[in-house]
Amino acid sequence: KEVSENVNDTAYTNIELKPHTDCTYLREPPALQFFNCVQQGTEGGSTWVVDGASVADAMQCNHPEAFKFFCETPLVWYSVEEGVHVEARAP
């Protein structure tokens, strides 16, 4: 698939994005995001949607030690671009 050489973020390309979270490197990531299609593509267009609360509930029930780890262990989240380095540390 075509990828623009002028961007450093896959969100601004036409390549497939698997399930992920956005802006985890911010101290207060967005609680709600909207997607806007400026021009409909001629093919593709599938969107992955994941219920994060449901995943967390399933993890807590089926893998309580893993759930505890992610709730209590500070992890580093970062974004590095030309001239900018943003980092947050949180469980």
XYZ file of N, CA and C in Angstrom:
273
model
N 0.829 -1.187 0.000
C 0.000 0.000 0.000
C 0.871 1.248 0.000
N 0.309 2.321 -0.505
C 1.048 3.572 -0.613
C 1.154 4.259 0.743
N 2.358 4.730 1.071
C 2.590 5.456 2.310
C 3.277 6.761 1.961
N 2.743 7.873 2.471
C 3.351 9.174 2.204
C 4.666 9.294 2.960
N 5.661 9.866 2.332
C 6.952 10.064 2.989
C 6.966 11.330 3.833
N 5.909 12.135 3.772
C 5.888 13.409 4.466
C 5.256 13.336 5.854
N 4.848 12.153 6.312
C 4.216 12.038 7.629
C 4.936 10.996 8.462
N 4.868 11.162 9.779
C 5.523 10.246 10.701
C 4.490 9.506 11.552
N 3.240 9.542 11.166
C 2.165 8.930 11.945
C 1.289 8.118 11.006
N 1.110 6.848 11.289
C 0.320 5.986 10.413
C -1.137 6.432 10.314
N -1.598 7.239 11.246
C -2.976 7.738 11.186
C -3.210 8.590 9.944
N -2.144 9.159 9.391
C -2.274 10.034 8.230
C -1.863 9.337 6.938
N -1.935 8.017 6.944
C -1.622 7.242 5.753
C -2.847 6.417 5.368
N -2.707 5.632 4.328
C -3.811 4.774 3.925
C -3.515 3.307 4.235
N -2.562 3.040 5.153
C -2.287 1.656 5.528
C -3.213 1.235 6.666
N -3.446 -0.063 6.768
C -4.355 -0.597 7.778
C -3.801 -0.365 9.182
N -4.666 0.061 10.079
C -4.307 0.221 11.485
C -5.017 -0.864 12.285
N -4.259 -1.716 12.931
C -4.826 -2.754 13.796
C -5.296 -2.090 15.098
N -6.049 -2.822 15.943
C -6.502 -2.237 17.215
C -5.329 -1.663 18.020
N -5.541 -0.473 18.547
C -4.523 0.241 19.311
C -5.203 1.331 20.122
N -4.451 2.002 20.962
C -4.967 3.176 21.655
C -4.205 4.389 21.149
N -4.879 5.507 21.070
C -4.251 6.736 20.599
C -3.798 7.593 21.773
N -2.715 8.280 21.576
C -2.229 9.325 22.486
C -1.931 8.829 23.895
N -1.497 7.579 24.050
C -1.147 7.087 25.386
C 0.051 7.826 25.955
N 0.789 8.536 25.111
C 1.955 9.290 25.552
C 1.582 10.640 26.165
N 0.309 10.988 26.159
C -0.145 12.229 26.800
C -0.568 11.935 28.235
N -0.344 12.865 29.126
C -0.756 12.669 30.521
C -2.274 12.491 30.635
N -3.008 13.173 29.786
C -4.468 13.032 29.753
C -4.889 12.756 28.313
N -4.850 11.486 27.900
C -5.242 11.169 26.522
C -6.717 11.473 26.284
N -7.111 11.662 25.033
C -8.512 11.978 24.743
C -9.441 10.864 25.210
N -10.545 11.246 25.810
C -11.534 10.268 26.282
C -12.473 9.855 25.151
N -12.597 10.694 24.153
C -13.515 10.443 23.051
C -12.890 10.985 21.776
N -12.956 10.200 20.703
C -12.444 10.655 19.420
C -13.486 10.405 18.339
N -13.472 11.263 17.326
C -14.372 11.133 16.190
C -13.536 10.905 14.935
N -14.088 10.147 14.018
C -13.423 9.917 12.749
C -14.251 10.571 11.654
N -13.569 11.217 10.724
C -14.238 11.910 9.644
C -13.649 11.442 8.319
N -14.487 10.979 7.430
C -14.039 10.546 6.115
C -14.246 11.699 5.136
N -13.149 12.275 4.675
C -13.221 13.407 3.760
C -13.606 12.939 2.363
N -13.049 11.813 1.948
C -13.366 11.259 0.634
C -13.389 9.743 0.757
N -14.491 9.150 0.362
C -14.647 7.710 0.461
C -13.716 7.016 -0.518
N -13.015 5.977 -0.032
C -12.121 5.208 -0.882
C -12.906 4.300 -1.815
N -12.234 3.833 -2.855
C -12.886 2.936 -3.813
C -12.808 1.484 -3.372
N -11.956 1.191 -2.379
C -11.871 -0.164 -1.838
C -11.478 -0.092 -0.373
N -11.668 -1.200 0.342
C -11.312 -1.228 1.766
C -12.309 -0.448 2.593
N -11.809 0.189 3.619
C -12.658 1.017 4.461
C -13.111 0.345 5.737
N -12.672 -0.887 5.965
C -13.041 -1.565 7.198
C -12.401 -0.862 8.389
N -13.117 -0.811 9.485
C -12.621 -0.168 10.691
C -12.669 -1.149 11.853
N -11.562 -1.267 12.555
C -11.504 -2.092 13.751
C -12.075 -1.286 14.913
N -12.981 -1.884 15.676
C -13.520 -1.243 16.875
C -13.415 -2.250 18.016
N -12.820 -1.839 19.130
C -12.625 -2.724 20.270
C -13.239 -2.072 21.506
N -13.993 -2.846 22.260
C -14.561 -2.379 23.528
C -13.521 -2.619 24.618
N -12.737 -1.598 24.919
C -11.647 -1.712 25.889
C -12.125 -2.103 27.273
N -13.285 -1.604 27.692
C -13.817 -1.958 29.013
C -14.141 -3.444 29.072
N -14.678 -3.987 27.994
C -14.984 -5.420 27.934
C -13.703 -6.248 27.972
N -12.674 -5.795 27.287
C -11.382 -6.491 27.310
C -10.828 -6.485 28.733
N -10.888 -5.335 29.409
C -10.390 -5.241 30.785
C -11.189 -6.152 31.720
N -12.505 -6.182 31.564
C -13.332 -7.076 32.393
C -12.949 -8.538 32.176
N -12.764 -8.934 30.922
C -12.390 -10.314 30.607
C -11.012 -10.634 31.177
N -10.085 -9.684 31.081
C -8.756 -9.912 31.633
C -8.822 -10.062 33.151
N -9.615 -9.218 33.798
C -9.733 -9.290 35.257
C -10.306 -10.642 35.685
N -11.279 -11.166 34.953
C -11.894 -12.457 35.285
C -10.981 -13.634 34.951
N -10.363 -13.599 33.779
C -9.612 -14.752 33.284
C -8.116 -14.727 33.592
N -7.576 -13.536 33.795
C -6.131 -13.397 34.043
C -5.912 -12.314 35.108
N -6.352 -12.568 36.356
C -6.302 -11.523 37.390
C -4.891 -10.990 37.667
N -3.868 -11.830 37.557
C -2.504 -11.343 37.803
C -2.059 -10.375 36.703
N -2.408 -10.661 35.470
C -2.079 -9.754 34.362
C -2.842 -8.442 34.530
N -4.112 -8.543 34.909
C -4.921 -7.340 35.133
C -4.279 -6.477 36.226
N -3.878 -7.118 37.324
C -3.237 -6.391 38.436
C -1.949 -5.720 37.958
N -1.157 -6.444 37.161
C 0.084 -5.879 36.635
C -0.182 -4.587 35.870
N -1.127 -4.624 34.938
C -1.391 -3.434 34.123
C -2.039 -2.305 34.913
N -2.720 -2.624 35.997
C -3.327 -1.582 36.840
C -2.318 -0.924 37.772
N -1.279 -1.670 38.155
C -0.371 -1.179 39.194
C 1.042 -0.858 38.718
N 1.429 -1.298 37.543
C 2.809 -1.129 37.085
C 2.950 0.104 36.203
N 3.778 1.059 36.617
C 4.008 2.226 35.755
C 4.720 1.811 34.466
N 4.148 2.189 33.349
C 4.732 1.918 32.039
C 5.015 3.247 31.350
N 6.041 3.274 30.517
C 6.395 4.499 29.797
C 5.753 4.454 28.421
N 5.045 5.526 28.061
C 4.436 5.687 26.747
C 5.052 6.933 26.139
N 5.435 6.874 24.865
C 6.128 8.022 24.289
C 5.830 8.178 22.806
N 6.107 9.378 22.320
C 6.051 9.698 20.896
C 7.262 10.556 20.593
N 8.032 10.147 19.606
C 9.225 10.896 19.232
C 9.093 11.300 17.773
N 9.113 12.587 17.535
C 9.094 13.123 16.176
C 10.177 14.179 16.084
N 10.434 14.651 14.910
C 11.489 15.632 14.720
C 11.252 16.850 15.615
N 12.167 17.085 16.542
C 12.087 18.253 17.423
C 11.115 18.109 18.593
N 10.435 16.977 18.724
C 9.438 16.821 19.797
C 9.564 15.419 20.390
N 9.601 15.355 21.726
C 9.606 14.074 22.435
C 8.601 14.223 23.577
N 7.494 13.479 23.489
C 6.445 13.541 24.499
C 6.434 12.192 25.211
N 6.358 12.231 26.554
C 6.427 10.988 27.320
C 5.510 11.074 28.533
N 4.847 9.973 28.841
C 4.030 9.885 30.051
C 4.304 8.535 30.691
N 4.181 8.472 32.000
C 4.392 7.237 32.753
C 3.177 7.059 33.640
N 2.499 5.922 33.468
C 1.295 5.677 34.261
C 0.952 4.192 34.238
N 0.221 3.736 35.277
C -0.256 2.343 35.215
C -1.378 2.211 34.213
